[in-house]
Coordinates of C-alpha atoms and ligand atoms in Angstrom, one line a residue:
M1 CA 159.9 13.3 -0.2
T2 CA 161.3 14.4 -3.5
E3 CA 159.4 17.4 -4.8
F4 CA 158.8 18.2 -8.5
G5 CA 157.0 21.0 -10.1
D6 CA 154.1 19.0 -11.4
Q7 CA 153.1 17.5 -8.1
A8 CA 149.8 18.5 -6.5
I9 CA 149.9 20.3 -3.2
L10 CA 147.6 19.7 -0.3
S11 CA 147.9 22.6 2.1
I12 CA 146.5 22.1 5.6
D13 CA 146.0 25.2 7.8
L14 CA 146.4 24.1 11.4
D15 CA 145.6 27.7 12.6
A16 CA 142.2 27.5 10.9
L17 CA 141.6 24.0 12.4
V18 CA 142.3 25.5 15.9
A19 CA 140.1 28.5 15.1
N20 CA 137.2 26.2 14.1
W21 CA 137.6 24.2 17.3
R22 CA 137.6 27.4 19.4
R23 CA 134.6 28.7 17.6
L24 CA 132.6 25.5 18.2
A25 CA 133.7 25.3 21.8
A26 CA 132.6 28.9 22.3
M27 CA 129.1 28.0 21.2
A28 CA 128.7 25.8 24.3
P29 CA 130.8 27.5 27.1
G30 CA 129.5 25.1 29.7
S31 CA 130.6 22.0 27.8
E32 CA 134.0 20.4 27.0
C33 CA 134.8 20.4 23.3
A34 CA 136.5 17.2 22.2
G35 CA 138.0 16.6 18.7
I36 CA 137.1 13.8 16.3
L37 CA 140.2 12.5 14.6
K38 CA 138.9 9.3 13.0
A39 CA 139.9 8.4 9.4
D40 CA 143.3 10.2 9.8
A41 CA 141.5 13.4 11.0
Y42 CA 139.2 13.4 8.0
G43 CA 142.1 13.0 5.7
T44 CA 144.1 16.0 7.1
G45 CA 146.6 13.9 9.1
A46 CA 145.8 13.0 12.7
A47 CA 149.5 13.1 13.7
M48 CA 149.5 16.8 12.9
A49 CA 145.8 17.8 13.7
G50 CA 145.8 16.0 17.1
P51 CA 148.8 17.8 18.6
A52 CA 147.7 21.2 17.1
L53 CA 144.4 20.8 18.9
W54 CA 146.1 19.6 22.1
R55 CA 148.3 22.7 22.1
A56 CA 145.1 24.8 21.8
G57 CA 143.7 23.1 24.9
C58 CA 141.7 20.2 23.6
R59 CA 142.1 17.3 26.0
R60 CA 139.8 14.7 24.6
F61 CA 139.8 12.9 21.3
F62 CA 137.7 10.3 19.5
V63 CA 138.7 7.9 16.7
A64 CA 136.8 4.9 15.2
H65 CA 139.3 2.0 15.3
T66 CA 141.5 0.5 18.0
T67 CA 144.5 0.8 15.5
E68 CA 143.8 4.5 15.1
A69 CA 143.7 5.0 18.8
L70 CA 147.0 3.2 19.3
D71 CA 148.7 5.3 16.6
L72 CA 147.2 8.5 18.1
R73 CA 148.6 7.6 21.6
K74 CA 152.1 8.0 20.2
V75 CA 151.6 11.6 19.4
L76 CA 149.2 12.5 22.2
P77 CA 150.7 10.8 25.3
D78 CA 148.5 12.6 27.9
A79 CA 145.2 13.0 26.1
V80 CA 142.0 11.1 26.8
I81 CA 141.5 9.0 23.7
H82 CA 138.2 7.2 23.0
I83 CA 137.5 4.4 20.5
L84 CA 134.1 4.8 19.0
H85 CA 133.9 1.2 17.7
G86 CA 134.7 -0.2 21.2
P87 CA 137.6 -2.4 22.0
A88 CA 138.7 -4.6 19.1
P89 CA 138.2 -8.3 20.2
G90 CA 141.6 -9.6 21.4
A91 CA 143.1 -6.1 21.7
E92 CA 141.9 -5.4 25.2
P93 CA 145.3 -5.8 26.8
D94 CA 146.9 -3.4 24.3
I95 CA 144.1 -0.9 24.8
A96 CA 144.4 -1.0 28.6
A97 CA 148.2 -0.8 28.4
A98 CA 147.9 2.3 26.2
G99 CA 145.5 3.9 28.6
L100 CA 142.8 4.3 26.0
S101 CA 139.1 4.6 26.8
P102 CA 136.8 2.5 24.6
V103 CA 133.1 3.4 24.0
L104 CA 131.2 0.3 24.9
S105 CA 128.2 -0.4 22.6
T106 CA 127.3 -4.0 23.2
P107 CA 126.9 -6.3 26.2
G108 CA 129.7 -8.4 24.7
Q109 CA 132.1 -5.4 24.7
I110 CA 131.1 -4.5 28.3
A111 CA 131.8 -8.1 29.4
A112 CA 135.1 -8.2 27.6
W113 CA 136.3 -4.9 29.1
A114 CA 135.1 -5.9 32.6
A115 CA 137.0 -9.2 32.2
E116 CA 140.1 -7.3 31.2
A117 CA 139.8 -5.1 34.4
R118 CA 139.4 -8.3 36.5
R119 CA 142.5 -9.8 34.8
L120 CA 144.6 -6.7 35.5
G121 CA 143.1 -6.2 39.0
R122 CA 142.5 -2.5 38.3
A123 CA 139.7 -0.3 37.1
L124 CA 139.6 0.6 33.4
P125 CA 138.1 3.7 31.8
A126 CA 135.2 3.6 29.3
A127 CA 132.1 5.4 28.0
L128 CA 128.7 3.9 27.2
H129 CA 126.9 4.4 23.9
I130 CA 123.1 4.0 24.0
D131 CA 121.2 4.0 20.7
T132 CA 118.3 6.5 20.6
G133 CA 117.1 5.9 17.1
M134 CA 120.0 5.7 14.7
N135 CA 120.0 1.9 14.8
R136 CA 123.7 1.7 14.0
L137 CA 125.9 1.5 17.1
G138 CA 125.0 1.5 20.7
L139 CA 123.1 -0.5 23.3
T140 CA 119.4 -1.2 22.5
D141 CA 116.8 -0.1 25.0
A142 CA 116.5 -3.5 26.5
E143 CA 120.3 -3.9 26.8
A144 CA 120.7 -0.5 28.3
A145 CA 117.9 -1.1 30.8
A146 CA 119.5 -4.4 31.8
I147 CA 122.8 -2.6 32.6
A148 CA 121.1 0.2 34.5
D149 CA 119.2 -2.5 36.5
D150 CA 122.3 -4.5 37.3
P151 CA 125.3 -2.2 37.6
S152 CA 127.4 -5.1 38.8
R153 CA 127.9 -5.9 35.1
L154 CA 130.1 -2.8 35.0
A155 CA 132.3 -3.9 37.8
G156 CA 135.9 -2.8 37.2
I157 CA 134.9 -0.2 34.6
T158 CA 135.1 3.4 35.5
L159 CA 132.4 5.0 33.3
D160 CA 133.2 8.6 32.3
F161 CA 130.1 9.5 30.2
V162 CA 127.1 8.1 28.4
M163 CA 126.6 9.1 24.7
T164 CA 124.3 8.8 21.8
H165 CA 124.5 10.0 18.2
L166 CA 122.0 12.1 16.2
A167 CA 120.7 10.9 12.9
C168 CA 119.5 14.2 11.4
A169 CA 121.5 16.9 13.1
E170 CA 122.0 19.0 10.0
E171 CA 118.2 19.3 9.6
A172 CA 117.1 21.9 12.2
D173 CA 113.4 21.0 11.8
S174 CA 113.7 17.2 11.8
P175 CA 111.4 15.7 14.5
H176 CA 114.2 13.1 15.0
N177 CA 116.2 15.7 16.9
P178 CA 113.9 16.4 19.8
A179 CA 112.9 12.8 19.9
Q180 CA 116.5 11.6 20.3
R181 CA 117.3 14.5 22.7
D182 CA 114.4 13.5 25.0
R183 CA 115.3 9.8 24.8
F184 CA 118.8 10.6 25.7
A185 CA 117.7 12.8 28.7
A186 CA 115.7 9.8 30.0
W187 CA 118.7 7.5 29.7
R188 CA 121.0 10.0 31.5
A189 CA 118.5 10.0 34.4
R190 CA 119.0 6.2 34.6
F191 CA 122.8 6.6 34.8
P192 CA 123.0 9.3 37.5
G193 CA 126.4 10.9 38.1
L194 CA 127.7 10.2 34.5
K195 CA 128.5 13.0 32.1
G196 CA 126.6 13.1 28.8
S197 CA 127.6 13.6 25.2
L198 CA 125.1 14.0 22.3
T199 CA 126.2 16.3 19.5
N200 CA 128.5 16.1 16.5
S201 CA 129.4 19.4 14.7
A202 CA 125.8 20.0 13.3
G203 CA 124.2 19.2 16.6
I204 CA 126.1 22.0 18.3
F205 CA 124.0 24.4 16.2
L206 CA 120.7 22.9 17.5
G207 CA 121.1 24.9 20.7
T208 CA 121.8 24.5 24.4
G209 CA 119.3 21.6 25.0
Y210 CA 121.6 19.5 22.9
H211 CA 125.0 20.4 24.3
H212 CA 125.3 18.3 27.4
D213 CA 128.8 17.9 28.8
I214 CA 131.0 16.8 25.9
L215 CA 130.8 18.0 22.3
R216 CA 132.0 15.7 19.6
P217 CA 132.7 17.9 16.5
G218 CA 134.5 16.4 13.5
I219 CA 133.6 17.9 10.0
G220 CA 133.3 21.5 11.2
L221 CA 136.9 21.4 12.5
Y222 CA 138.1 20.6 9.0
G223 CA 136.4 23.5 7.4
A224 CA 133.3 22.1 5.8
N225 CA 130.0 23.6 6.7
P226 CA 128.5 21.5 9.5
L227 CA 125.1 22.0 7.9
G228 CA 126.2 20.8 4.5
P229 CA 125.7 22.6 1.2
G230 CA 123.3 25.5 1.1
D231 CA 123.1 29.3 1.2
T232 CA 120.5 30.0 3.7
P233 CA 121.2 32.5 6.5
R234 CA 121.6 29.5 8.8
H235 CA 124.3 28.1 6.5
R236 CA 126.0 31.4 6.1
A237 CA 126.2 31.7 9.9
A238 CA 127.7 28.2 10.2
R239 CA 130.6 28.8 7.8
M240 CA 133.9 27.6 9.1
S241 CA 137.5 28.7 8.4
E242 CA 139.1 27.0 5.4
V243 CA 141.5 24.2 6.5
V244 CA 142.1 22.3 3.3
H245 CA 143.4 23.7 0.0
L246 CA 144.1 21.2 -2.8
Q247 CA 146.0 22.5 -5.8
G248 CA 146.9 20.6 -9.0
K249 CA 149.4 21.7 -11.6
I250 CA 148.7 22.2 -15.3
L251 CA 150.8 19.8 -17.4
Q252 CA 149.8 21.1 -20.9
V253 CA 147.2 23.2 -22.7
R254 CA 145.8 22.5 -26.1
S255 CA 143.4 24.1 -28.5
V256 CA 140.5 21.9 -29.5
D257 CA 138.2 22.6 -32.4
R258 CA 134.5 22.5 -32.5
G259 CA 133.2 18.9 -32.8
Q260 CA 136.2 17.2 -31.2
T261 CA 135.9 15.3 -28.0
V262 CA 137.9 15.3 -24.7
G263 CA 138.8 12.3 -22.6
Y264 CA 137.7 8.7 -22.2
G265 CA 134.5 7.6 -23.7
A266 CA 134.6 10.7 -26.0
G267 CA 131.5 11.8 -24.2
Y268 CA 132.5 15.5 -23.9
I269 CA 131.9 17.1 -27.2
V270 CA 133.5 20.6 -27.7
E271 CA 130.8 23.0 -29.0
K272 CA 133.1 25.9 -29.9
P273 CA 136.8 26.3 -30.3
S274 CA 138.2 25.8 -26.8
R275 CA 141.4 25.6 -24.8
I276 CA 141.7 22.5 -22.6
A277 CA 144.2 22.3 -19.8
T278 CA 145.3 18.9 -18.5
V279 CA 146.0 18.8 -14.7
A280 CA 148.0 16.1 -12.9
V281 CA 145.3 15.0 -10.5
G282 CA 142.9 12.1 -10.9
Y283 CA 140.7 9.6 -9.1
A284 CA 143.8 7.7 -7.8
D285 CA 144.5 10.9 -5.8
G286 CA 141.1 10.9 -4.3
F287 CA 139.6 13.4 -6.8
S288 CA 136.2 11.7 -7.2
R289 CA 135.4 10.2 -10.6
A290 CA 131.8 11.3 -9.8
L291 CA 133.0 14.9 -10.5
S292 CA 133.3 14.0 -14.2
G293 CA 131.5 16.7 -16.2
R294 CA 130.1 18.2 -13.0
G295 CA 132.9 19.6 -10.8
S296 CA 134.7 22.8 -11.2
A297 CA 138.1 24.4 -10.4
V298 CA 139.4 27.9 -9.8
I299 CA 142.4 29.5 -11.5
R300 CA 143.8 32.8 -10.3
G301 CA 144.3 34.9 -13.3
R302 CA 145.3 38.5 -13.5
Q303 CA 141.6 39.4 -13.7
G304 CA 140.9 37.6 -10.4
H305 CA 139.6 34.1 -9.6
V306 CA 138.1 32.4 -12.6
R307 CA 135.9 29.3 -12.2
V308 CA 136.5 26.7 -14.9
P309 CA 134.4 23.6 -15.6
L310 CA 135.7 20.0 -15.8
A311 CA 135.6 18.9 -19.4
G312 CA 135.0 15.1 -19.8
R313 CA 135.8 12.3 -17.4
V314 CA 138.1 12.3 -14.4
S315 CA 140.8 9.7 -15.2
M316 CA 143.2 7.9 -12.9
D317 CA 145.9 10.5 -12.9
L318 CA 144.5 13.4 -14.9
I319 CA 141.6 15.8 -15.3
T320 CA 140.9 18.1 -18.1
L321 CA 139.5 21.6 -17.7
D322 CA 138.0 24.0 -20.2
V323 CA 140.1 27.1 -19.6
S324 CA 138.8 29.1 -22.6
A325 CA 137.7 31.9 -20.2
L326 CA 141.3 32.6 -19.2
A327 CA 144.0 34.5 -21.1
P328 CA 146.6 31.9 -22.3
E329 CA 149.3 33.6 -20.1
D330 CA 147.2 32.8 -17.0
C331 CA 147.1 29.0 -17.6
L332 CA 150.6 28.0 -18.7
P333 CA 152.0 24.6 -17.8
G334 CA 152.9 24.7 -14.1
T335 CA 150.0 26.9 -13.2
A336 CA 148.3 25.9 -9.9
V337 CA 144.6 25.1 -10.1
S338 CA 142.4 25.0 -6.9
L339 CA 140.4 21.8 -6.8
L340 CA 139.2 22.0 -3.2
G341 CA 139.4 25.3 -1.2
G342 CA 141.0 28.4 -2.6
G343 CA 137.6 29.5 -4.0
V344 CA 136.2 26.0 -4.5
D345 CA 133.7 25.4 -1.8
I346 CA 134.1 21.9 -0.4
D347 CA 130.4 21.4 0.2
D348 CA 129.5 22.6 -3.3
Q349 CA 132.1 20.3 -4.9
A350 CA 130.8 17.4 -2.8
E351 CA 127.3 18.2 -4.0
A352 CA 128.5 18.2 -7.6
A353 CA 129.9 14.7 -6.9
R354 CA 126.6 13.7 -5.4
T355 CA 128.3 13.0 -2.1
N356 CA 129.3 14.9 1.0
A357 CA 132.3 16.8 2.2
Y358 CA 133.1 13.9 4.6
E359 CA 133.8 11.6 1.7
L360 CA 135.8 14.1 -0.4
L361 CA 138.0 14.9 2.6
T362 CA 138.5 11.3 3.7
Q363 CA 139.4 10.2 0.1
L364 CA 142.3 12.8 -0.1
G365 CA 145.2 10.9 -1.6
H366 CA 148.7 10.2 -0.6
R367 CA 150.5 11.3 -3.8
Y368 CA 150.1 15.0 -2.8
R369 CA 152.9 17.0 -1.4
R370 CA 151.4 17.9 2.0
I371 CA 152.2 21.3 3.5
Y372 CA 151.1 22.1 7.0
A373 CA 150.9 25.8 8.1
G374 CA 150.3 27.4 11.4
A375 CA 150.0 26.2 15.0
G376 CA 153.6 25.2 15.3
A377 CA 153.7 23.2 12.1
T378 CA 157.3 22.7 10.9
G379 CA 156.3 23.1 7.2
A380 CA 156.1 20.0 5.1
G381 CA 154.6 17.0 6.7
A382 CA 154.1 13.3 5.7
Ligands
PLP1 C1 132.0 10.9 13.2 C2 131.3 11.1 14.5 C3 131.2 12.4 15.1 C4 131.6 13.6 14.4 O1 130.6 14.0 13.5 P1 130.7 15.3 12.5 O2 129.4 15.3 11.8 O3 131.9 15.0 11.6 O4 130.9 16.4 13.4 C5 130.6 12.5 16.3 N1 130.1 11.4 17.0 C6 130.2 10.1 16.4 C7 129.6 9.0 17.2 C8 130.8 10.0 15.2 O5 130.8 8.7 14.6

């Protein structure tokens, strides 16, 4: 890709990703730690993140869609790859040929996967998802009981594990957690001999009763706090290494007098003579419009890191920052401004946008110049 000085830079630290995976794995030494790579590894690039985790020893991965799994197979030829949404209807032959393992969540998916095994005349791998209170994906109680009572419906399917998903894992005190844990333990007893998988990133912090055999962390791998925004001792203890650093470049800086306005809608009224820097990143790059007037950025001046507020609305390709707190020499055109990471906490920025770190990460755009560092990265990526 051609590179120019005004282009925003998305740096992804694969060593930090690996460190986060090792750290979460070490919290449950008796369990296998998988890696969740759905939504292009939460925006960081599954084709880079997957092999980095593989080289660190991760052997099992989850994505949401069949297409994501087929793409991932190209860069992870020997990994176990699970499809959380189950086999896409009609794609069963491709899934079997690629050696993927769908997570079966409905009687229809089970029947279709068993039919594919019969057609091929060989056993096919899969996992079973039982709903324990989220009411989103997974077999209902009645459906799961029917399968447990009549295992012939699984003929031709080699089940690896049974799983469920926690609704409130970030909330340590939520009564949903022990309720789902106990329901899951009861279901495991009805599928003896199968491994179990219960927790996402936050669930790992709920303690050993939740760990079971296979951990399914996503967000924590990518550097956000598994417990979300907050500054309690629990949050501080759960801080992850920073993986994502997004930097935009200043295009121009102008002096604006008191009473003038900045940006669309003229909603931002300057209260005292200010300097406004215009940065070449906007909502078309995944920088949420919801950050208008609420988000912040960090500029490294000679006096150290200076936090500057967004002034006015985020537009398609641009944002405007009030840089009055910096010396003019510290915010010349071409200066890099940290918008995520580099002093801008991703969970705080997400909270300012009234969303979560998951959404900010998965919205990361494709106009950035991506730079991968660490874990055998070759430098610039896609
Ligand atoms: C996305 C997802 C995960 C990972 O969750 P994080 O909160 O990102 O750690 C785990 N399990 C299931 C079923 C998921 O959909």
